[in-house]
Amino acid sequence: MAGCGGCSAGNSFNPGGHYIGIRINENEDGRVVFCETLGQSVEKGQRVIVEGDIGLEYAQVVSLRPMILKQCQLRDARRLVRLANDGDRSSYDAKMDREGAFFAEVVDEAAEKRLPMKLIRTEESFDGRKITVYYTSESRVDYRKLVADLALRHPVRIEMRQVGPRDETKMRGGLGPCGLTLCCSTFLKSFHPVTIKMAKSQNLSLNPSKISGMCGRLMCCLAYEDEGTAKTA
């Protein structure tokens, strides 16, 4: 099968260099991503500072084995900046406290302004320069006044990012009907198309409660066996 879970990002390959597996923000159920060490020596369990999606991120090394990546995973790979120190740990704990307080503040502000949005979480970059607010909504939201009011009290860059039901479930995490941690919150980087035809070709029940995930959409794992089923048909 090409790519991850039916994507078209190409087969596995060795990109060269030394890649390790890290977990961002020490979330035990979080997705493991790849990180290029750039020649630096690390040990499993160590905390490190990496360059990530929103700037610098605090992470934990969870795997030192040589990594065989796919193109989609390489695009998401972090770069190791340095080992974390005691000061970084204190900064991380303070960051988590600020995220919780900021989230509560955004919820109150959005409710006061009667904005049709559901807040999912807030995420602050490790350097404290940027805060991303994730939300869902069935319609377009004019959040300019919300951001302006928040910016008066928080002199940082505030980014509002609307996500769909699948991304919401990915962020919240949970267990699937198989009893394992959700694929989307562990190893899936991006979502691929899943159709009812995939369930039919595998002779699965078409009862929505049997083939739908926590997000209310068709389960991503329906695509995992689809290519193999098509070849043996």
mmCIF file of N, CA and C in Angstrom, residues 29-30 120-121 164-174 184-186:
data_model
loop_
_atom_site.group_PDB
_atom_site.id
_atom_site.type_symbol
_atom_site.label_atom_id
_atom_site.label_comp_id
_atom_site.label_asym_id
_atom_site.label_seq_id
_atom_site.Cartn_x
_atom_site.Cartn_y
_atom_site.Cartn_z
ATOM 1 N N ASP A 29 -1.036 9.833 25.330
ATOM 2 C CA ASP A 29 -1.857 9.327 24.240
ATOM 3 C C ASP A 29 -1.599 10.085 22.945
ATOM 4 N N GLY A 30 -0.624 10.986 22.985
ATOM 5 C CA GLY A 30 -0.372 11.836 21.831
ATOM 6 C C GLY A 30 0.321 11.110 20.695
ATOM 7 N N ILE A 120 -12.335 24.325 21.358
ATOM 8 C CA ILE A 120 -11.753 23.000 21.570
ATOM 9 C C ILE A 120 -10.562 23.066 22.509
ATOM 10 N N ARG A 121 -9.611 23.913 22.206
ATOM 11 C CA ARG A 121 -8.443 24.061 23.067
ATOM 12 C C ARG A 121 -7.608 25.255 22.613
ATOM 13 N N GLY A 164 -12.622 20.748 11.741
ATOM 14 C CA GLY A 164 -13.814 19.948 11.542
ATOM 15 C C GLY A 164 -13.986 18.896 12.625
ATOM 16 N N PRO A 165 -15.052 18.083 12.512
ATOM 17 C CA PRO A 165 -15.333 17.053 13.523
ATOM 18 C C PRO A 165 -14.191 16.055 13.704
ATOM 19 N N ARG A 166 -13.528 15.688 12.611
ATOM 20 C CA ARG A 166 -12.428 14.731 12.721
ATOM 21 C C ARG A 166 -11.251 15.322 13.498
ATOM 22 N N ASP A 167 -10.923 16.560 13.183
ATOM 23 C CA ASP A 167 -9.815 17.209 13.891
ATOM 24 C C ASP A 167 -10.149 17.427 15.365
ATOM 25 N N GLU A 168 -11.415 17.722 15.648
ATOM 26 C CA GLU A 168 -11.819 17.894 17.043
ATOM 27 C C GLU A 168 -11.588 16.608 17.831
ATOM 28 N N THR A 169 -12.013 15.489 17.254
ATOM 29 C CA THR A 169 -11.822 14.200 17.919
ATOM 30 C C THR A 169 -10.346 13.868 18.053
ATOM 31 N N LYS A 170 -9.570 14.207 17.027
ATOM 32 C CA LYS A 170 -8.122 13.979 17.068
ATOM 33 C C LYS A 170 -7.488 14.711 18.243
ATOM 34 N N MET A 171 -7.925 15.935 18.495
ATOM 35 C CA MET A 171 -7.370 16.730 19.587
ATOM 36 C C MET A 171 -7.815 16.220 20.949
ATOM 37 N N ARG A 172 -9.058 15.803 21.050
ATOM 38 C CA ARG A 172 -9.588 15.353 22.336
ATOM 39 C C ARG A 172 -9.081 13.959 22.698
ATOM 40 N N GLY A 173 -8.869 13.107 21.673
ATOM 41 C CA GLY A 173 -8.400 11.752 21.937
ATOM 42 C C GLY A 173 -9.510 10.854 22.458
ATOM 43 N N GLY A 174 -9.164 9.606 22.723
ATOM 44 C CA GLY A 174 -10.142 8.640 23.212
ATOM 45 C C GLY A 174 -9.816 7.244 22.721
ATOM 46 N N CYS A 184 -6.330 8.626 14.817
ATOM 47 C CA CYS A 184 -6.098 10.032 14.481
ATOM 48 C C CYS A 184 -5.315 10.771 15.551
ATOM 49 N N SER A 185 -5.378 10.303 16.791
ATOM 50 C CA SER A 185 -4.655 10.993 17.861
ATOM 51 C C SER A 185 -3.322 10.330 18.172
ATOM 52 N N THR A 186 -2.965 9.304 17.386
ATOM 53 C CA THR A 186 -1.676 8.647 17.601
ATOM 54 C C THR A 186 -0.762 8.785 16.388
#
